mmCIF file with all atom_site columns, C-alpha atoms in Angstrom:
data_model
loop_
_atom_site.group_PDB
_atom_site.id
_atom_site.type_symbol
_atom_site.label_atom_id
_atom_site.label_alt_id
_atom_site.label_comp_id
_atom_site.label_asym_id
_atom_site.label_entity_id
_atom_site.label_seq_id
_atom_site.pdbx_PDB_ins_code
_atom_site.Cartn_x
_atom_site.Cartn_y
_atom_site.Cartn_z
_atom_site.occupancy
_atom_site.B_iso_or_equiv
_atom_site.pdbx_formal_charge
_atom_site.auth_seq_id
_atom_site.auth_comp_id
_atom_site.auth_asym_id
_atom_site.auth_atom_id
_atom_site.pdbx_PDB_model_num
ATOM 1   C CA . UNK A 1 1   ? -5.146 12.605  -25.263 1.00 51.00 ? 16  UNK A CA 1
ATOM 2   C CA . UNK A 1 2   ? -5.429 15.529  -27.662 1.00 62.00 ? 17  UNK A CA 1
ATOM 3   C CA . UNK A 1 3   ? -2.267 17.289  -26.491 1.00 71.00 ? 18  UNK A CA 1
ATOM 4   C CA . UNK A 1 4   ? 0.278  14.797  -25.065 1.00 69.00 ? 19  UNK A CA 1
ATOM 5   C CA . UNK A 1 5   ? 2.754  17.605  -24.302 1.00 78.00 ? 20  UNK A CA 1
ATOM 6   C CA . UNK A 1 6   ? 0.321  19.166  -21.847 1.00 83.00 ? 21  UNK A CA 1
ATOM 7   C CA . UNK A 1 7   ? 1.122  18.403  -18.241 1.00 85.00 ? 22  UNK A CA 1
ATOM 8   C CA . UNK A 1 8   ? -1.677 17.810  -15.761 1.00 84.00 ? 23  UNK A CA 1
ATOM 9   C CA . UNK A 1 9   ? -1.517 18.382  -12.016 1.00 85.00 ? 24  UNK A CA 1
ATOM 10  C CA . UNK A 1 10  ? -4.524 17.075  -10.129 1.00 80.00 ? 25  UNK A CA 1
ATOM 11  C CA . UNK A 1 11  ? -5.251 18.761  -6.806  1.00 85.00 ? 26  UNK A CA 1
ATOM 12  C CA . UNK A 1 12  ? -7.543 16.859  -4.501  1.00 82.00 ? 27  UNK A CA 1
ATOM 13  C CA . UNK A 1 13  ? -8.668 16.967  -0.928  1.00 81.00 ? 28  UNK A CA 1
ATOM 14  C CA . UNK A 1 14  ? -9.015 13.177  -0.803  1.00 76.00 ? 29  UNK A CA 1
ATOM 15  C CA . UNK A 1 15  ? -6.823 10.323  -2.063  1.00 76.00 ? 30  UNK A CA 1
ATOM 16  C CA . UNK A 1 16  ? -8.264 8.225   -4.888  1.00 73.00 ? 31  UNK A CA 1
ATOM 17  C CA . UNK A 1 17  ? -5.766 5.638   -6.119  1.00 67.00 ? 32  UNK A CA 1
ATOM 18  C CA . UNK A 1 18  ? -7.873 3.756   -8.647  1.00 68.00 ? 33  UNK A CA 1
ATOM 19  C CA . UNK A 1 19  ? -6.286 5.277   -11.781 1.00 64.00 ? 34  UNK A CA 1
ATOM 20  C CA . UNK A 1 20  ? -3.155 6.831   -10.286 1.00 67.00 ? 35  UNK A CA 1
ATOM 21  C CA . UNK A 1 21  ? -0.633 4.210   -11.462 1.00 66.00 ? 36  UNK A CA 1
ATOM 22  C CA . UNK A 1 22  ? -1.861 4.351   -15.063 1.00 69.00 ? 37  UNK A CA 1
ATOM 23  C CA . UNK A 1 23  ? -1.791 8.149   -15.110 1.00 70.00 ? 38  UNK A CA 1
ATOM 24  C CA . UNK A 1 24  ? 1.695  8.371   -13.612 1.00 69.00 ? 39  UNK A CA 1
ATOM 25  C CA . UNK A 1 25  ? 2.982  5.911   -16.210 1.00 69.00 ? 40  UNK A CA 1
ATOM 26  C CA . UNK A 1 26  ? 1.985  8.314   -18.983 1.00 71.00 ? 41  UNK A CA 1
ATOM 27  C CA . UNK A 1 27  ? 4.289  11.040  -17.635 1.00 74.00 ? 42  UNK A CA 1
ATOM 28  C CA . UNK A 1 28  ? 3.518  14.727  -17.352 1.00 81.00 ? 43  UNK A CA 1
ATOM 29  C CA . UNK A 1 29  ? 1.165  13.977  -14.469 1.00 82.00 ? 44  UNK A CA 1
ATOM 30  C CA . UNK A 1 30  ? 1.011  15.175  -10.895 1.00 83.00 ? 45  UNK A CA 1
ATOM 31  C CA . UNK A 1 31  ? -1.375 14.223  -8.112  1.00 84.00 ? 46  UNK A CA 1
ATOM 32  C CA . UNK A 1 32  ? -1.128 16.388  -5.029  1.00 85.00 ? 47  UNK A CA 1
ATOM 33  C CA . UNK A 1 33  ? -3.329 16.894  -2.048  1.00 84.00 ? 48  UNK A CA 1
ATOM 34  C CA . UNK A 1 34  ? -4.538 20.454  -1.650  1.00 81.00 ? 49  UNK A CA 1
ATOM 35  C CA . UNK A 1 35  ? -2.647 20.824  1.617   1.00 76.00 ? 50  UNK A CA 1
ATOM 36  C CA . UNK A 1 36  ? 0.593  20.448  -0.370  1.00 70.00 ? 51  UNK A CA 1
ATOM 37  C CA . UNK A 1 37  ? -0.066 23.798  -2.072  1.00 76.00 ? 52  UNK A CA 1
ATOM 38  C CA . UNK A 1 38  ? 0.690  25.498  1.241   1.00 80.00 ? 53  UNK A CA 1
ATOM 39  C CA . UNK A 1 39  ? 4.304  24.316  0.958   1.00 79.00 ? 54  UNK A CA 1
ATOM 40  C CA . UNK A 1 40  ? 4.967  26.726  -1.920  1.00 86.00 ? 55  UNK A CA 1
ATOM 41  C CA . UNK A 1 41  ? 8.510  25.528  -2.758  1.00 86.00 ? 56  UNK A CA 1
ATOM 42  C CA . UNK A 1 42  ? 7.398  21.880  -2.920  1.00 83.00 ? 57  UNK A CA 1
ATOM 43  C CA . UNK A 1 43  ? 4.359  22.822  -5.011  1.00 86.00 ? 58  UNK A CA 1
ATOM 44  C CA . UNK A 1 44  ? 6.432  24.843  -7.489  1.00 88.00 ? 59  UNK A CA 1
ATOM 45  C CA . UNK A 1 45  ? 8.974  22.005  -7.690  1.00 87.00 ? 60  UNK A CA 1
ATOM 46  C CA . UNK A 1 46  ? 6.146  19.571  -8.504  1.00 86.00 ? 61  UNK A CA 1
ATOM 47  C CA . UNK A 1 47  ? 4.831  21.902  -11.231 1.00 89.00 ? 62  UNK A CA 1
ATOM 48  C CA . UNK A 1 48  ? 8.322  22.172  -12.728 1.00 90.00 ? 63  UNK A CA 1
ATOM 49  C CA . UNK A 1 49  ? 8.751  18.371  -12.764 1.00 86.00 ? 64  UNK A CA 1
ATOM 50  C CA . UNK A 1 50  ? 5.406  17.838  -14.502 1.00 87.00 ? 65  UNK A CA 1
ATOM 51  C CA . UNK A 1 51  ? 6.080  20.630  -17.017 1.00 88.00 ? 66  UNK A CA 1
ATOM 52  C CA . UNK A 1 52  ? 9.414  18.954  -17.839 1.00 87.00 ? 67  UNK A CA 1
ATOM 53  C CA . UNK A 1 53  ? 7.658  15.669  -18.635 1.00 84.00 ? 68  UNK A CA 1
ATOM 54  C CA . UNK A 1 54  ? 8.012  14.001  -15.250 1.00 82.00 ? 69  UNK A CA 1
ATOM 55  C CA . UNK A 1 55  ? 5.602  13.160  -12.502 1.00 81.00 ? 70  UNK A CA 1
ATOM 56  C CA . UNK A 1 56  ? 4.840  14.375  -8.998  1.00 83.00 ? 71  UNK A CA 1
ATOM 57  C CA . UNK A 1 57  ? 2.964  12.340  -6.432  1.00 82.00 ? 72  UNK A CA 1
ATOM 58  C CA . UNK A 1 58  ? 1.975  13.492  -2.996  1.00 82.00 ? 73  UNK A CA 1
ATOM 59  C CA . UNK A 1 59  ? 3.634  11.339  -0.305  1.00 80.00 ? 74  UNK A CA 1
ATOM 60  C CA . UNK A 1 60  ? 0.167  10.418  1.009   1.00 80.00 ? 75  UNK A CA 1
ATOM 61  C CA . UNK A 1 61  ? -0.831 9.133   -2.436  1.00 77.00 ? 76  UNK A CA 1
ATOM 62  C CA . UNK A 1 62  ? 2.367  7.074   -2.574  1.00 76.00 ? 77  UNK A CA 1
ATOM 63  C CA . UNK A 1 63  ? 1.608  5.654   0.892   1.00 72.00 ? 78  UNK A CA 1
ATOM 64  C CA . UNK A 1 64  ? -1.891 4.619   -0.158  1.00 73.00 ? 79  UNK A CA 1
ATOM 65  C CA . UNK A 1 65  ? -0.578 2.991   -3.322  1.00 69.00 ? 80  UNK A CA 1
ATOM 66  C CA . UNK A 1 66  ? 2.021  1.084   -1.316  1.00 65.00 ? 81  UNK A CA 1
ATOM 67  C CA . UNK A 1 67  ? -0.754 -0.243  0.878   1.00 63.00 ? 82  UNK A CA 1
ATOM 68  C CA . UNK A 1 68  ? -2.278 -1.839  -2.217  1.00 58.00 ? 83  UNK A CA 1
ATOM 69  C CA . UNK A 1 69  ? 0.858  -3.839  -2.962  1.00 52.00 ? 84  UNK A CA 1
ATOM 70  C CA . UNK A 1 70  ? 0.260  -7.529  -3.282  1.00 46.00 ? 85  UNK A CA 1
ATOM 71  C CA . UNK A 1 71  ? 1.891  -10.161 -1.095  1.00 37.00 ? 86  UNK A CA 1
ATOM 72  C CA . UNK A 1 72  ? 4.270  -11.010 -3.968  1.00 45.00 ? 87  UNK A CA 1
ATOM 73  C CA . UNK A 1 73  ? 6.730  -8.267  -3.061  1.00 73.00 ? 88  UNK A CA 1
ATOM 74  C CA . UNK A 1 74  ? 9.265  -7.678  -5.838  1.00 79.00 ? 89  UNK A CA 1
ATOM 75  C CA . UNK A 1 75  ? 10.911 -5.154  -3.545  1.00 84.00 ? 90  UNK A CA 1
ATOM 76  C CA . UNK A 1 76  ? 11.997 -7.682  -0.906  1.00 85.00 ? 91  UNK A CA 1
ATOM 77  C CA . UNK A 1 77  ? 15.657 -7.608  -2.081  1.00 89.00 ? 92  UNK A CA 1
ATOM 78  C CA . UNK A 1 78  ? 15.909 -3.828  -1.612  1.00 90.00 ? 93  UNK A CA 1
ATOM 79  C CA . UNK A 1 79  ? 17.656 -2.360  1.410   1.00 90.00 ? 94  UNK A CA 1
ATOM 80  C CA . UNK A 1 80  ? 15.784 0.165   3.572   1.00 89.00 ? 95  UNK A CA 1
ATOM 81  C CA . UNK A 1 81  ? 17.824 3.015   2.016   1.00 93.00 ? 96  UNK A CA 1
ATOM 82  C CA . UNK A 1 82  ? 17.019 1.774   -1.503  1.00 93.00 ? 97  UNK A CA 1
ATOM 83  C CA . UNK A 1 83  ? 13.340 1.753   -0.554  1.00 90.00 ? 98  UNK A CA 1
ATOM 84  C CA . UNK A 1 84  ? 13.662 5.364   0.624   1.00 91.00 ? 99  UNK A CA 1
ATOM 85  C CA . UNK A 1 85  ? 15.287 6.326   -2.675  1.00 94.00 ? 100 UNK A CA 1
ATOM 86  C CA . UNK A 1 86  ? 12.603 4.475   -4.630  1.00 92.00 ? 101 UNK A CA 1
ATOM 87  C CA . UNK A 1 87  ? 9.846  6.164   -2.596  1.00 89.00 ? 102 UNK A CA 1
ATOM 88  C CA . UNK A 1 88  ? 11.266 9.574   -3.549  1.00 91.00 ? 103 UNK A CA 1
ATOM 89  C CA . UNK A 1 89  ? 11.529 8.434   -7.164  1.00 91.00 ? 104 UNK A CA 1
ATOM 90  C CA . UNK A 1 90  ? 7.819  7.587   -6.905  1.00 87.00 ? 105 UNK A CA 1
ATOM 91  C CA . UNK A 1 91  ? 7.163  11.144  -5.750  1.00 84.00 ? 106 UNK A CA 1
ATOM 92  C CA . UNK A 1 92  ? 8.876  12.312  -8.938  1.00 86.00 ? 107 UNK A CA 1
ATOM 93  C CA . UNK A 1 93  ? 12.131 13.546  -7.418  1.00 89.00 ? 108 UNK A CA 1
ATOM 94  C CA . UNK A 1 94  ? 15.272 13.727  -9.528  1.00 91.00 ? 109 UNK A CA 1
ATOM 95  C CA . UNK A 1 95  ? 18.566 12.313  -8.251  1.00 94.00 ? 110 UNK A CA 1
ATOM 96  C CA . UNK A 1 96  ? 19.544 15.805  -7.101  1.00 94.00 ? 111 UNK A CA 1
ATOM 97  C CA . UNK A 1 97  ? 16.217 16.190  -5.278  1.00 92.00 ? 112 UNK A CA 1
ATOM 98  C CA . UNK A 1 98  ? 16.587 12.773  -3.651  1.00 95.00 ? 113 UNK A CA 1
ATOM 99  C CA . UNK A 1 99  ? 20.094 13.679  -2.532  1.00 95.00 ? 114 UNK A CA 1
ATOM 100 C CA . UNK A 1 100 ? 18.859 16.887  -0.935  1.00 93.00 ? 115 UNK A CA 1
ATOM 101 C CA . UNK A 1 101 ? 16.033 15.140  0.900   1.00 92.00 ? 116 UNK A CA 1
ATOM 102 C CA . UNK A 1 102 ? 18.206 12.265  2.178   1.00 94.00 ? 117 UNK A CA 1
ATOM 103 C CA . UNK A 1 103 ? 21.426 14.278  2.622   1.00 95.00 ? 118 UNK A CA 1
ATOM 104 C CA . UNK A 1 104 ? 23.295 12.172  0.045   1.00 95.00 ? 119 UNK A CA 1
ATOM 105 C CA . UNK A 1 105 ? 25.580 13.119  -2.812  1.00 95.00 ? 120 UNK A CA 1
ATOM 106 C CA . UNK A 1 106 ? 24.174 12.818  -6.318  1.00 95.00 ? 121 UNK A CA 1
ATOM 107 C CA . UNK A 1 107 ? 26.738 10.065  -7.033  1.00 96.00 ? 122 UNK A CA 1
ATOM 108 C CA . UNK A 1 108 ? 25.518 8.065   -4.021  1.00 96.00 ? 123 UNK A CA 1
ATOM 109 C CA . UNK A 1 109 ? 21.922 8.411   -5.225  1.00 96.00 ? 124 UNK A CA 1
ATOM 110 C CA . UNK A 1 110 ? 22.999 7.233   -8.705  1.00 95.00 ? 125 UNK A CA 1
ATOM 111 C CA . UNK A 1 111 ? 24.589 4.169   -7.093  1.00 96.00 ? 126 UNK A CA 1
ATOM 112 C CA . UNK A 1 112 ? 21.381 3.408   -5.181  1.00 95.00 ? 127 UNK A CA 1
ATOM 113 C CA . UNK A 1 113 ? 19.264 3.858   -8.329  1.00 94.00 ? 128 UNK A CA 1
ATOM 114 C CA . UNK A 1 114 ? 21.573 1.497   -10.253 1.00 93.00 ? 129 UNK A CA 1
ATOM 115 C CA . UNK A 1 115 ? 21.288 -1.079  -7.497  1.00 94.00 ? 130 UNK A CA 1
ATOM 116 C CA . UNK A 1 116 ? 17.490 -0.742  -7.435  1.00 93.00 ? 131 UNK A CA 1
ATOM 117 C CA . UNK A 1 117 ? 17.273 -1.225  -11.201 1.00 91.00 ? 132 UNK A CA 1
ATOM 118 C CA . UNK A 1 118 ? 19.590 -4.255  -11.029 1.00 91.00 ? 133 UNK A CA 1
ATOM 119 C CA . UNK A 1 119 ? 17.639 -5.885  -8.195  1.00 91.00 ? 134 UNK A CA 1
ATOM 120 C CA . UNK A 1 120 ? 14.363 -5.334  -10.080 1.00 89.00 ? 135 UNK A CA 1
ATOM 121 C CA . UNK A 1 121 ? 15.860 -6.800  -13.267 1.00 86.00 ? 136 UNK A CA 1
ATOM 122 C CA . UNK A 1 122 ? 15.500 -3.549  -15.207 1.00 86.00 ? 137 UNK A CA 1
ATOM 123 C CA . UNK A 1 123 ? 19.096 -2.853  -16.276 1.00 77.00 ? 138 UNK A CA 1
ATOM 124 C CA . UNK A 1 124 ? 18.726 -4.579  -19.642 1.00 72.00 ? 139 UNK A CA 1
ATOM 125 C CA . UNK A 1 125 ? 15.447 -2.889  -20.607 1.00 59.00 ? 140 UNK A CA 1
ATOM 126 C CA . UNK A 1 126 ? 16.355 -0.285  -23.247 1.00 65.00 ? 141 UNK A CA 1
ATOM 127 C CA . UNK A 1 127 ? 12.897 0.006   -24.805 1.00 58.00 ? 142 UNK A CA 1
ATOM 128 C CA . UNK A 1 128 ? 11.083 1.481   -21.812 1.00 61.00 ? 143 UNK A CA 1
ATOM 129 C CA . UNK A 1 129 ? 11.943 4.070   -19.191 1.00 76.00 ? 144 UNK A CA 1
ATOM 130 C CA . UNK A 1 130 ? 13.540 1.970   -16.452 1.00 82.00 ? 145 UNK A CA 1
ATOM 131 C CA . UNK A 1 131 ? 12.927 4.550   -13.754 1.00 81.00 ? 146 UNK A CA 1
ATOM 132 C CA . UNK A 1 132 ? 9.186  4.540   -14.488 1.00 79.00 ? 147 UNK A CA 1
ATOM 133 C CA . UNK A 1 133 ? 9.166  0.733   -14.448 1.00 80.00 ? 148 UNK A CA 1
ATOM 134 C CA . UNK A 1 134 ? 10.886 0.752   -11.058 1.00 84.00 ? 149 UNK A CA 1
ATOM 135 C CA . UNK A 1 135 ? 8.290  3.168   -9.701  1.00 79.00 ? 150 UNK A CA 1
ATOM 136 C CA . UNK A 1 136 ? 5.482  1.006   -11.104 1.00 79.00 ? 151 UNK A CA 1
ATOM 137 C CA . UNK A 1 137 ? 6.975  -2.008  -9.338  1.00 80.00 ? 152 UNK A CA 1
ATOM 138 C CA . UNK A 1 138 ? 7.101  0.070   -6.170  1.00 78.00 ? 153 UNK A CA 1
ATOM 139 C CA . UNK A 1 139 ? 3.478  1.100   -6.529  1.00 75.00 ? 154 UNK A CA 1
ATOM 140 C CA . UNK A 1 140 ? 2.392  -2.464  -7.216  1.00 70.00 ? 155 UNK A CA 1
ATOM 141 C CA . UNK A 1 141 ? 1.393  -1.815  -10.814 1.00 46.00 ? 156 UNK A CA 1
ATOM 142 C CA . UNK A 1 142 ? 3.163  -4.900  -12.173 1.00 39.00 ? 157 UNK A CA 1
#
């Protein structure tokens, strides 16, 4: 990429998941369905996350990627609430954003994220972004 600081938000009418996991892993990437633009606050939030170096995935894209998960489910140890938190992480939400969506305090979200990372064996990984690795596990990328 010529300008790695440049964020990219892909707007599409249809879901194509073939390269989504790889693109999300690079950061500064968003993939939204065009219908999402009509929810102006959500769209602007997604643009802000991508501009700040994060990612933003449309919930429909996340659902399609989940459908691709293999039978070897690394997420089996997660509670339903931890799966909800991880799904919102996959959409690119911050802890504050997750708390707002699930009506939880930021501290409670932090506890869930810590538990998710521990259950996925990611607490000792200091060389890579653990949150991204958790999302990749969720999306079936590894």
